[in-house]
PDB file of C-alpha atoms in Angstrom:
ATOM      1  CA  MET A   1     -15.530 -76.198  66.759  1.00  0.00           C
ATOM      2  CA  THR A   2     -16.030 -72.555  67.174  1.00  0.00           C
ATOM      3  CA  VAL A   3     -14.429 -70.199  64.718  1.00  0.00           C
ATOM      4  CA  GLN A   4     -13.879 -66.801  66.153  1.00  0.00           C
ATOM      5  CA  ASN A   5     -13.792 -63.794  63.946  1.00  0.00           C
ATOM      6  CA  GLU A   6     -10.512 -61.971  64.017  1.00  0.00           C
ATOM      7  CA  GLU A   7     -10.850 -58.403  65.091  1.00  0.00           C
ATOM      8  CA  LYS A   8      -9.107 -55.924  62.874  1.00  0.00           C
ATOM      9  CA  ALA A   9      -7.078 -53.289  64.559  1.00  0.00           C
ATOM     10  CA  PRO A  10      -8.632 -49.835  64.293  1.00  0.00           C
ATOM     11  CA  GLY A  11      -7.311 -47.943  61.296  1.00  0.00           C
ATOM     12  CA  ALA A  12      -5.918 -51.035  59.689  1.00  0.00           C
ATOM     13  CA  GLY A  13      -5.623 -50.566  55.916  1.00  0.00           C
ATOM     14  CA  GLN A  14      -6.446 -46.821  56.184  1.00  0.00           C
ATOM     15  CA  PRO A  15      -2.965 -45.492  55.276  1.00  0.00           C
ATOM     16  CA  GLN A  16      -3.003 -47.459  52.018  1.00  0.00           C
ATOM     17  CA  LYS A  17      -6.451 -46.136  51.130  1.00  0.00           C
ATOM     18  CA  ARG A  18      -5.530 -42.594  51.984  1.00  0.00           C
ATOM     19  CA  GLU A  19      -2.365 -42.871  49.919  1.00  0.00           C
ATOM     20  CA  ARG A  20      -4.255 -44.225  46.910  1.00  0.00           C
ATOM     21  CA  PHE A  21      -6.929 -41.540  47.304  1.00  0.00           C
ATOM     22  CA  ALA A  22      -4.321 -38.756  47.520  1.00  0.00           C
ATOM     23  CA  THR A  23      -2.594 -40.021  44.399  1.00  0.00           C
ATOM     24  CA  VAL A  24      -5.839 -40.161  42.444  1.00  0.00           C
ATOM     25  CA  LYS A  25      -6.881 -36.708  43.684  1.00  0.00           C
ATOM     26  CA  LYS A  26      -3.574 -35.141  42.649  1.00  0.00           C
ATOM     27  CA  LEU A  27      -3.834 -36.635  39.191  1.00  0.00           C
ATOM     28  CA  TYR A  28      -7.464 -35.565  38.864  1.00  0.00           C
ATOM     29  CA  ASP A  29      -6.777 -32.002  40.013  1.00  0.00           C
ATOM     30  CA  TRP A  30      -3.935 -31.695  37.536  1.00  0.00           C
ATOM     31  CA  TYR A  31      -6.024 -33.308  34.842  1.00  0.00           C
ATOM     32  CA  ASP A  32      -9.012 -31.028  35.528  1.00  0.00           C
ATOM     33  CA  LYS A  33      -6.983 -27.932  34.762  1.00  0.00           C
ATOM     34  CA  VAL A  34      -6.995 -28.784  31.059  1.00  0.00           C
ATOM     35  CA  ASP A  35      -9.538 -26.565  29.237  1.00  0.00           C
ATOM     36  CA  THR A  36     -11.028 -28.818  26.555  1.00  0.00           C
ATOM     37  CA  TRP A  37     -12.078 -32.472  26.215  1.00  0.00           C
ATOM     38  CA  ARG A  38      -9.675 -32.927  23.383  1.00  0.00           C
ATOM     39  CA  GLU A  39      -6.784 -31.749  25.518  1.00  0.00           C
ATOM     40  CA  ARG A  40      -7.948 -34.017  28.351  1.00  0.00           C
ATOM     41  CA  ILE A  41      -8.042 -37.056  26.088  1.00  0.00           C
ATOM     42  CA  ASP A  42      -4.668 -36.144  24.539  1.00  0.00           C
ATOM     43  CA  LEU A  43      -3.250 -35.851  28.029  1.00  0.00           C
ATOM     44  CA  LEU A  44      -4.832 -39.164  29.062  1.00  0.00           C
ATOM     45  CA  VAL A  45      -3.415 -40.930  26.020  1.00  0.00           C
ATOM     46  CA  SER A  46       0.052 -39.540  26.660  1.00  0.00           C
ATOM     47  CA  LEU A  47      -0.074 -40.589  30.300  1.00  0.00           C
ATOM     48  CA  ILE A  48      -1.147 -44.134  29.436  1.00  0.00           C
ATOM     49  CA  LYS A  49       1.376 -44.504  26.614  1.00  0.00           C
ATOM     50  CA  ALA A  50       4.178 -43.263  28.842  1.00  0.00           C
ATOM     51  CA  ASN A  51       3.185 -45.699  31.561  1.00  0.00           C
ATOM     52  CA  THR A  52       2.728 -42.780  33.933  1.00  0.00           C
ATOM     53  CA  VAL A  53      -0.255 -44.502  35.505  1.00  0.00           C
ATOM     54  CA  ALA A  54      -0.992 -48.163  35.820  1.00  0.00           C
ATOM     55  CA  THR A  55      -4.555 -48.104  34.598  1.00  0.00           C
ATOM     56  CA  ALA A  56      -6.926 -45.507  33.265  1.00  0.00           C
ATOM     57  CA  SER A  57      -9.444 -46.403  35.955  1.00  0.00           C
ATOM     58  CA  THR A  58      -7.336 -44.799  38.675  1.00  0.00           C
ATOM     59  CA  VAL A  59      -7.348 -41.387  36.974  1.00  0.00           C
ATOM     60  CA  THR A  60     -11.045 -40.661  36.791  1.00  0.00           C
ATOM     61  CA  ALA A  61     -14.351 -42.425  36.448  1.00  0.00           C
ATOM     62  CA  GLY A  62     -17.355 -42.676  34.232  1.00  0.00           C
ATOM     63  CA  ALA A  63     -17.321 -41.217  30.771  1.00  0.00           C
ATOM     64  CA  VAL A  64     -13.698 -40.120  30.898  1.00  0.00           C
ATOM     65  CA  VAL A  65     -12.487 -43.683  31.606  1.00  0.00           C
ATOM     66  CA  THR A  66     -14.626 -45.085  28.811  1.00  0.00           C
ATOM     67  CA  ALA A  67     -13.473 -42.439  26.365  1.00  0.00           C
ATOM     68  CA  GLY A  68      -9.846 -42.938  27.390  1.00  0.00           C
ATOM     69  CA  ALA A  69     -10.072 -46.686  26.912  1.00  0.00           C
ATOM     70  CA  VAL A  70     -11.598 -46.320  23.489  1.00  0.00           C
ATOM     71  CA  VAL A  71      -9.002 -43.782  22.515  1.00  0.00           C
ATOM     72  CA  VAL A  72      -6.195 -46.054  23.602  1.00  0.00           C
ATOM     73  CA  ALA A  73      -7.695 -48.847  21.577  1.00  0.00           C
ATOM     74  CA  ASN A  74      -8.313 -46.670  18.594  1.00  0.00           C
ATOM     75  CA  PRO A  75      -6.479 -43.317  18.721  1.00  0.00           C
ATOM     76  CA  GLN A  76      -7.888 -42.372  15.286  1.00  0.00           C
ATOM     77  CA  LEU A  77     -11.241 -41.721  16.979  1.00  0.00           C
ATOM     78  CA  VAL A  78      -9.798 -38.599  18.575  1.00  0.00           C
ATOM     79  CA  ASP A  79      -9.624 -36.894  15.205  1.00  0.00           C
ATOM     80  CA  THR A  80     -13.132 -38.168  14.377  1.00  0.00           C
ATOM     81  CA  TRP A  81     -14.709 -36.855  17.569  1.00  0.00           C
ATOM     82  CA  PHE A  82     -12.637 -33.726  17.841  1.00  0.00           C
ATOM     83  CA  PRO A  83     -11.404 -32.806  14.367  1.00  0.00           C
ATOM     84  CA  PRO A  84      -8.485 -30.380  14.453  1.00  0.00           C
ATOM     85  CA  LYS A  85      -9.273 -26.806  13.530  1.00  0.00           C
ATOM     86  CA  PRO A  86      -8.229 -25.995   9.985  1.00  0.00           C
ATOM     87  CA  ALA A  87      -5.151 -23.838   9.765  1.00  0.00           C
ATOM     88  CA  VAL A  88      -5.951 -20.219   9.039  1.00  0.00           C
ATOM     89  CA  GLU A  89      -4.194 -19.113   5.911  1.00  0.00           C
ATOM     90  CA  ILE A  90      -2.786 -15.628   6.339  1.00  0.00           C
ATOM     91  CA  VAL A  91      -3.038 -13.818   3.050  1.00  0.00           C
ATOM     92  CA  GLN A  92      -0.601 -10.966   2.793  1.00  0.00           C
ATOM     93  CA  PRO A  93      -2.144  -7.924   1.108  1.00  0.00           C
ATOM     94  CA  LYS A  94      -0.675  -7.052  -2.209  1.00  0.00           C
ATOM     95  CA  PRO A  95       1.393  -3.888  -2.070  1.00  0.00           C
ATOM     96  CA  VAL A  96      -0.426  -0.926  -3.554  1.00  0.00           C
ATOM     97  CA  GLU A  97       1.471   0.548  -6.407  1.00  0.00           C
ATOM     98  CA  PRO A  98       1.843   4.305  -5.893  1.00  0.00           C
ATOM     99  CA  THR A  99       0.083   6.405  -8.485  1.00  0.00           C
ATOM    100  CA  PRO A 100       2.735   8.176 -10.520  1.00  0.00           C
ATOM    101  CA  PRO A 101       2.380  11.962 -10.405  1.00  0.00           C
ATOM    102  CA  GLN A 102       0.764  13.445 -13.451  1.00  0.00           C
ATOM    103  CA  PRO A 103       3.166  15.524 -15.520  1.00  0.00           C
ATOM    104  CA  LYS A 104       2.442  19.235 -15.446  1.00  0.00           C
ATOM    105  CA  VAL A 105       1.299  20.899 -18.612  1.00  0.00           C
ATOM    106  CA  GLU A 106       2.993  23.991 -19.956  1.00  0.00           C
ATOM    107  CA  VAL A 107       0.496  26.577 -21.152  1.00  0.00           C
ATOM    108  CA  THR A 108       1.180  28.372 -24.407  1.00  0.00           C
ATOM    109  CA  THR A 109       1.100  32.066 -23.570  1.00  0.00           C
ATOM    110  CA  ILE A 110       0.221  35.260 -25.368  1.00  0.00           C
ATOM    111  CA  ARG A 111       0.943  38.873 -24.413  1.00  0.00           C
ATOM    112  CA  TRP A 112      -1.198  41.866 -23.587  1.00  0.00           C
ATOM    113  CA  GLY A 113       1.349  44.654 -23.458  1.00  0.00           C
ATOM    114  CA  GLN A 114       3.552  43.944 -20.431  1.00  0.00           C
ATOM    115  CA  ALA A 115       1.364  41.090 -19.150  1.00  0.00           C
ATOM    116  CA  VAL A 116       1.955  37.425 -19.991  1.00  0.00           C
ATOM    117  CA  VAL A 117      -1.437  35.766 -20.531  1.00  0.00           C
ATOM    118  CA  PHE A 118      -2.244  32.073 -19.903  1.00  0.00           C
ATOM    119  CA  PRO A 119      -5.400  30.906 -21.748  1.00  0.00           C
ATOM    120  CA  ILE A 120      -6.777  28.009 -19.672  1.00  0.00           C
ATOM    121  CA  ASP A 121     -10.068  26.105 -19.353  1.00  0.00           C
ATOM    122  CA  GLY A 122     -11.693  24.435 -16.366  1.00  0.00           C
ATOM    123  CA  VAL A 123     -14.934  22.910 -15.147  1.00  0.00           C
ATOM    124  CA  ASP A 124     -16.871  23.256 -11.891  1.00  0.00           C
ATOM    125  CA  LEU A 125     -18.069  20.317  -9.788  1.00  0.00           C
ATOM    126  CA  ALA A 126     -21.203  20.045 -11.924  1.00  0.00           C
ATOM    127  CA  GLY A 127     -19.159  19.793 -15.123  1.00  0.00           C
ATOM    128  CA  ARG A 128     -19.955  23.303 -16.371  1.00  0.00           C
ATOM    129  CA  ARG A 129     -17.129  24.913 -18.286  1.00  0.00           C
ATOM    130  CA  ALA A 130     -15.424  28.288 -18.269  1.00  0.00           C
ATOM    131  CA  ALA A 131     -12.467  29.671 -20.244  1.00  0.00           C
ATOM    132  CA  PHE A 132     -10.059  32.125 -18.623  1.00  0.00           C
ATOM    133  CA  ASP A 133      -7.276  34.488 -19.617  1.00  0.00           C
ATOM    134  CA  VAL A 134      -4.907  34.653 -16.636  1.00  0.00           C
ATOM    135  CA  ALA A 135      -2.707  37.750 -16.989  1.00  0.00           C
ATOM    136  CA  VAL A 136       0.493  37.829 -14.931  1.00  0.00           C
ATOM    137  CA  LEU A 137       2.844  40.806 -14.929  1.00  0.00           C
ATOM    138  CA  PRO A 138       6.559  40.025 -15.431  1.00  0.00           C
ATOM    139  CA  LYS A 139       8.442  38.878 -12.320  1.00  0.00           C
ATOM    140  CA  GLU A 140      10.080  42.262 -11.780  1.00  0.00           C
ATOM    141  CA  TYR A 141       6.598  43.631 -11.017  1.00  0.00           C
ATOM    142  CA  THR A 142       5.258  42.579  -7.605  1.00  0.00           C
ATOM    143  CA  TRP A 143       3.077  43.861  -4.829  1.00  0.00           C
ATOM    144  CA  ALA A 144       5.054  46.277  -2.660  1.00  0.00           C
ATOM    145  CA  ARG A 145       6.107  44.645   0.623  1.00  0.00           C
ATOM    146  CA  LYS A 146       3.603  45.175   3.465  1.00  0.00           C
ATOM    147  CA  ASP A 147       1.468  47.236   1.085  1.00  0.00           C
ATOM    148  CA  ASP A 148      -1.934  46.528  -0.447  1.00  0.00           C
ATOM    149  CA  LYS A 149      -2.303  49.648  -2.636  1.00  0.00           C
ATOM    150  CA  HIS A 150       0.924  49.848  -4.611  1.00  0.00           C
ATOM    151  CA  LEU A 151       3.085  47.792  -6.932  1.00  0.00           C
ATOM    152  CA  ALA A 152       6.855  47.714  -7.044  1.00  0.00           C
ATOM    153  CA  ARG A 153       9.340  47.101  -9.818  1.00  0.00           C
ATOM    154  CA  ASP A 154      12.628  45.600  -8.673  1.00  0.00           C
ATOM    155  CA  GLY A 155      11.846  46.878  -5.187  1.00  0.00           C
ATOM    156  CA  ARG A 156      10.924  50.451  -6.232  1.00  0.00           C
ATOM    157  CA  ILE A 157       7.331  51.497  -5.567  1.00  0.00           C
ATOM    158  CA  LEU A 158       5.524  52.595  -8.742  1.00  0.00           C
ATOM    159  CA  THR A 159       3.547  55.781  -9.038  1.00  0.00           C
ATOM    160  CA  ASP A 160      -0.148  55.678  -9.915  1.00  0.00           C
ATOM    161  CA  GLY A 161       0.695  56.841 -13.438  1.00  0.00           C
ATOM    162  CA  GLU A 162       3.178  53.994 -13.898  1.00  0.00           C
ATOM    163  CA  VAL A 163       0.579  51.502 -12.731  1.00  0.00           C
ATOM    164  CA  GLN A 164      -2.046  52.822 -15.167  1.00  0.00           C
ATOM    165  CA  ALA A 165       0.517  52.574 -17.999  1.00  0.00           C
ATOM    166  CA  LEU A 166       0.520  48.804 -17.448  1.00  0.00           C
ATOM    167  CA  PHE A 167      -3.102  48.773 -18.638  1.00  0.00           C
ATOM    168  CA  ALA A 168      -2.321  50.190 -22.068  1.00  0.00           C
ATOM    169  CA  ASP A 169      -4.300  49.532 -25.252  1.00  0.00           C
ATOM    170  CA  ASP A 170      -3.076  45.954 -25.750  1.00  0.00           C
ATOM    171  CA  PHE A 171      -4.201  45.003 -22.264  1.00  0.00           C
ATOM    172  CA  ARG A 172      -7.527  46.835 -22.582  1.00  0.00           C
ATOM    173  CA  ASN A 173      -8.277  45.184 -25.918  1.00  0.00           C
ATOM    174  CA  GLY A 174      -7.515  41.750 -24.506  1.00  0.00           C
ATOM    175  CA  ILE A 175      -9.627  42.141 -21.375  1.00  0.00           C
ATOM    176  CA  ALA A 176     -12.506  43.717 -23.303  1.00  0.00           C
ATOM    177  CA  ARG A 177     -13.764  40.302 -24.453  1.00  0.00           C
ATOM    178  CA  SER A 178     -14.373  39.214 -20.851  1.00  0.00           C
ATOM    179  CA  ALA A 179     -17.789  39.875 -19.319  1.00  0.00           C
ATOM    180  CA  ASP A 180     -16.370  38.894 -15.886  1.00  0.00           C
ATOM    181  CA  VAL A 181     -13.000  39.989 -14.509  1.00  0.00           C
ATOM    182  CA  ILE A 182     -11.220  38.731 -11.387  1.00  0.00           C
ATOM    183  CA  GLY A 183      -8.613  40.589  -9.330  1.00  0.00           C
ATOM    184  CA  VAL A 184      -6.257  38.261  -7.454  1.00  0.00           C
ATOM    185  CA  GLY A 185      -4.494  38.990  -4.153  1.00  0.00           C
ATOM    186  CA  VAL A 186      -1.508  37.109  -2.710  1.00  0.00           C
ATOM    187  CA  ALA A 187       1.004  37.522   0.114  1.00  0.00           C
ATOM    188  CA  SER A 188       4.501  36.120   0.643  1.00  0.00           C
ATOM    189  CA  GLN A 189       5.444  33.634   3.336  1.00  0.00           C
ATOM    190  CA  GLU A 190       6.738  36.120   5.954  1.00  0.00           C
ATOM    191  CA  GLY A 191       4.459  37.053   8.829  1.00  0.00           C
ATOM    192  CA  ASP A 192       1.331  35.644  10.443  1.00  0.00           C
ATOM    193  CA  VAL A 193      -0.928  33.653   8.098  1.00  0.00           C
ATOM    194  CA  VAL A 194      -4.117  35.399   9.269  1.00  0.00           C
ATOM    195  CA  GLU A 195      -2.642  38.878   8.898  1.00  0.00           C
ATOM    196  CA  GLU A 196      -1.121  38.094   5.504  1.00  0.00           C
ATOM    197  CA  SER A 197      -4.346  36.486   4.261  1.00  0.00           C
ATOM    198  CA  GLU A 198      -6.209  39.681   5.162  1.00  0.00           C
ATOM    199  CA  ARG A 199      -3.576  41.694   3.289  1.00  0.00           C
ATOM    200  CA  ALA A 200      -4.023  39.410   0.281  1.00  0.00           C
ATOM    201  CA  ALA A 201      -7.786  40.072   0.395  1.00  0.00           C
ATOM    202  CA  ARG A 202      -7.171  43.828   0.258  1.00  0.00           C
ATOM    203  CA  ARG A 203      -4.755  43.381  -2.648  1.00  0.00           C
ATOM    204  CA  ALA A 204      -7.444  41.406  -4.487  1.00  0.00           C
ATOM    205  CA  SER A 205      -9.828  44.321  -3.987  1.00  0.00           C
ATOM    206  CA  THR A 206      -7.270  46.792  -5.343  1.00  0.00           C
ATOM    207  CA  ALA A 207      -6.536  44.621  -8.403  1.00  0.00           C
ATOM    208  CA  ALA A 208     -10.259  44.189  -9.030  1.00  0.00           C
ATOM    209  CA  GLN A 209     -10.652  47.986  -9.095  1.00  0.00           C
ATOM    210  CA  TRP A 210      -7.823  48.346 -11.633  1.00  0.00           C
ATOM    211  CA  LEU A 211      -9.445  45.688 -13.795  1.00  0.00           C
ATOM    212  CA  ALA A 212     -12.879  47.289 -13.563  1.00  0.00           C
ATOM    213  CA  THR A 213     -11.370  50.567 -14.775  1.00  0.00           C
ATOM    214  CA  ALA A 214      -9.500  48.862 -17.632  1.00  0.00           C
ATOM    215  CA  ARG A 215     -12.528  46.834 -18.701  1.00  0.00           C
ATOM    216  CA  GLY A 216     -15.022  49.688 -18.494  1.00  0.00           C
ATOM    217  CA  GLU A 217     -18.663  49.725 -17.571  1.00  0.00           C
ATOM    218  CA  GLY A 218     -20.779  46.587 -17.688  1.00  0.00           C
ATOM    219  CA  ALA A 219     -18.221  44.127 -16.305  1.00  0.00           C
ATOM    220  CA  VAL A 220     -19.015  41.768 -13.443  1.00  0.00           C
ATOM    221  CA  VAL A 221     -16.081  42.199 -11.044  1.00  0.00           C
ATOM    222  CA  TRP A 222     -14.820  39.490  -8.704  1.00  0.00           C
ATOM    223  CA  GLN A 223     -11.945  39.291  -6.238  1.00  0.00           C
ATOM    224  CA  LEU A 224      -9.977  36.126  -5.439  1.00  0.00           C
ATOM    225  CA  ASN A 225      -7.947  35.825  -2.246  1.00  0.00           C
ATOM    226  CA  LEU A 226      -5.208  33.197  -2.585  1.00  0.00           C
ATOM    227  CA  GLY A 227      -3.807  34.085   0.823  1.00  0.00           C
ATOM    228  CA  GLN A 228      -0.244  33.544   2.022  1.00  0.00           C
ATOM    229  CA  TYR A 229       2.435  31.613   0.192  1.00  0.00           C
ATOM    230  CA  LYS A 230       3.244  28.310   1.910  1.00  0.00           C
ATOM    231  CA  GLY A 231       6.833  27.936   3.056  1.00  0.00           C
ATOM    232  CA  ALA A 232       6.888  24.255   2.049  1.00  0.00           C
ATOM    233  CA  CYS A 233       6.581  25.310  -1.593  1.00  0.00           C
ATOM    234  CA  ALA A 234       9.487  27.755  -1.389  1.00  0.00           C
ATOM    235  CA  SER A 235      12.839  27.049  -2.994  1.00  0.00           C
ATOM    236  CA  ALA A 236      16.052  26.742  -1.027  1.00  0.00           C
ATOM    237  CA  ASP A 237      16.675  30.463  -1.482  1.00  0.00           C
ATOM    238  CA  LYS A 238      14.967  32.097   1.515  1.00  0.00           C
ATOM    239  CA  GLY A 239      16.233  35.591   0.709  1.00  0.00           C
ATOM    240  CA  ASP A 240      14.117  37.620  -1.687  1.00  0.00           C
ATOM    241  CA  THR A 241      10.498  36.445  -1.630  1.00  0.00           C
ATOM    242  CA  SER A 242       9.034  39.126  -3.892  1.00  0.00           C
ATOM    243  CA  TRP A 243       8.362  36.434  -6.527  1.00  0.00           C
ATOM    244  CA  GLN A 244       5.779  35.036  -4.110  1.00  0.00           C
ATOM    245  CA  ARG A 245       3.734  38.242  -4.566  1.00  0.00           C
ATOM    246  CA  PRO A 246       3.004  38.180  -8.313  1.00  0.00           C
ATOM    247  CA  VAL A 247       0.442  40.546  -9.844  1.00  0.00           C
ATOM    248  CA  ILE A 248      -2.345  38.382 -11.310  1.00  0.00           C
ATOM    249  CA  MET A 249      -5.564  39.452 -13.047  1.00  0.00           C
ATOM    250  CA  VAL A 250      -8.072  37.200 -14.785  1.00  0.00           C
ATOM    251  CA  GLY A 251     -10.614  37.664 -17.550  1.00  0.00           C
ATOM    252  CA  VAL A 252     -13.453  35.158 -18.070  1.00  0.00           C
ATOM    253  CA  ARG A 253     -13.432  34.691 -21.828  1.00  0.00           C
ATOM    254  CA  GLU A 254     -16.339  32.220 -22.028  1.00  0.00           C
ATOM    255  CA  LYS A 255     -18.593  30.467 -19.530  1.00  0.00           C
ATOM    256  CA  ASP A 256     -21.512  28.052 -19.381  1.00  0.00           C
ATOM    257  CA  GLU A 257     -24.769  29.196 -17.873  1.00  0.00           C
ATOM    258  CA  GLY A 258     -24.725  28.851 -14.094  1.00  0.00           C
ATOM    259  CA  VAL A 259     -21.046  27.867 -13.851  1.00  0.00           C
ATOM    260  CA  ASN A 260     -19.309  28.295 -10.510  1.00  0.00           C
ATOM    261  CA  LEU A 261     -16.379  30.455 -11.601  1.00  0.00           C
ATOM    262  CA  GLY A 262     -14.321  29.801  -8.474  1.00  0.00           C
ATOM    263  CA  GLU A 263     -14.503  26.028  -8.901  1.00  0.00           C
ATOM    264  CA  ALA A 264     -13.829  26.228 -12.626  1.00  0.00           C
ATOM    265  CA  LEU A 265     -10.833  28.552 -12.169  1.00  0.00           C
ATOM    266  CA  GLY A 266      -9.380  26.318  -9.431  1.00  0.00           C
ATOM    267  CA  ASP A 267      -9.680  23.351 -11.782  1.00  0.00           C
ATOM    268  CA  ALA A 268      -8.142  25.280 -14.669  1.00  0.00           C
ATOM    269  CA  MET A 269      -5.087  26.301 -12.628  1.00  0.00           C
ATOM    270  CA  LYS A 270      -4.199  22.747 -11.574  1.00  0.00           C
ATOM    271  CA  GLY A 271      -1.169  21.034 -13.067  1.00  0.00           C
ATOM    272  CA  LYS A 272       0.214  23.986 -15.010  1.00  0.00           C
ATOM    273  CA  SER A 273       4.003  24.141 -14.941  1.00  0.00           C
ATOM    274  CA  ASN A 274       4.414  27.820 -15.833  1.00  0.00           C
ATOM    275  CA  LEU A 275       1.489  29.264 -13.872  1.00  0.00           C
ATOM    276  CA  PRO A 276       1.494  30.121 -10.145  1.00  0.00           C
ATOM    277  CA  SER A 277       0.066  27.089  -8.315  1.00  0.00           C
ATOM    278  CA  ARG A 278      -3.025  27.597  -6.163  1.00  0.00           C
ATOM    279  CA  ASP A 279      -1.806  24.693  -3.998  1.00  0.00           C
ATOM    280  CA  CYS A 280       1.110  26.838  -2.810  1.00  0.00           C
ATOM    281  CA  TYR A 281      -1.163  29.434  -1.201  1.00  0.00           C
ATOM    282  CA  SER A 282      -3.218  29.175   1.971  1.00  0.00           C
ATOM    283  CA  ASN A 283      -6.606  30.299   0.596  1.00  0.00           C
ATOM    284  CA  PHE A 284      -8.813  30.119  -2.442  1.00  0.00           C
ATOM    285  CA  THR A 285     -11.723  32.399  -1.623  1.00  0.00           C
ATOM    286  CA  MET A 286     -13.590  34.188  -4.384  1.00  0.00           C
ATOM    287  CA  GLU A 287     -16.441  36.642  -4.001  1.00  0.00           C
ATOM    288  CA  ARG A 288     -18.213  39.145  -6.178  1.00  0.00           C
ATOM    289  CA  ARG A 289     -17.139  42.735  -5.621  1.00  0.00           C
ATOM    290  CA  LYS A 290     -19.909  44.928  -4.247  1.00  0.00           C
TER     291      LYS A 290
END
């Protein structure tokens, strides 16, 4: 008896294969988009547990199938193979407590005739010390407005004789103990800062000349330009600003060898409640008078 082989029709069984292949390829393409092995395994486990696929073998082959099967059997291995990253503890910085402002010190004053004198001490950046007598004329005496040669009293310009009378015996005796003297120039807040700073420099030169005359021969004469008064330091009263142009002269009562007088004077003037503040002026430039 002859058994004849049955001929299969061309393409028989191909639609089922193509359908299975398309399903596997879709799952694999989706699965391959996951970035890490841990995410792949987590995805595989979730698919198997949710009965999304019938068997793990239809998803992929080789190592992935083996790993998936082991994971399904023992999900704890996932954490052994791929331990979760430890949580990063965010430590909030502790708020910085603001440094309370240092209280200003009131200087006990003395008088040299009309001038109120502030005895103050300071040190330069190298720690060398100097002692100063800062003489300030009463507030009714100021530099004449837009003028670098004359003083005014309550707005009236003083004559040269009236100015020299301010350097009477009491003032001369007080300044006589200073080997160095410093004339100070300032300007009020009106006008251009460059122009007013230059005016302040000329006022410092004029004050230095008055001091040199009052002190007599042998003095080392300096001039300090404080520049223009800063508007931010001004009070609410924007009217009369003559108080921003005080007449200031300084005697150096004592000093260490090699001290930088500008640095020491700047240090001495800080934090004084009843002394014009250097921080309220645009400059602090000191030079020896030629």
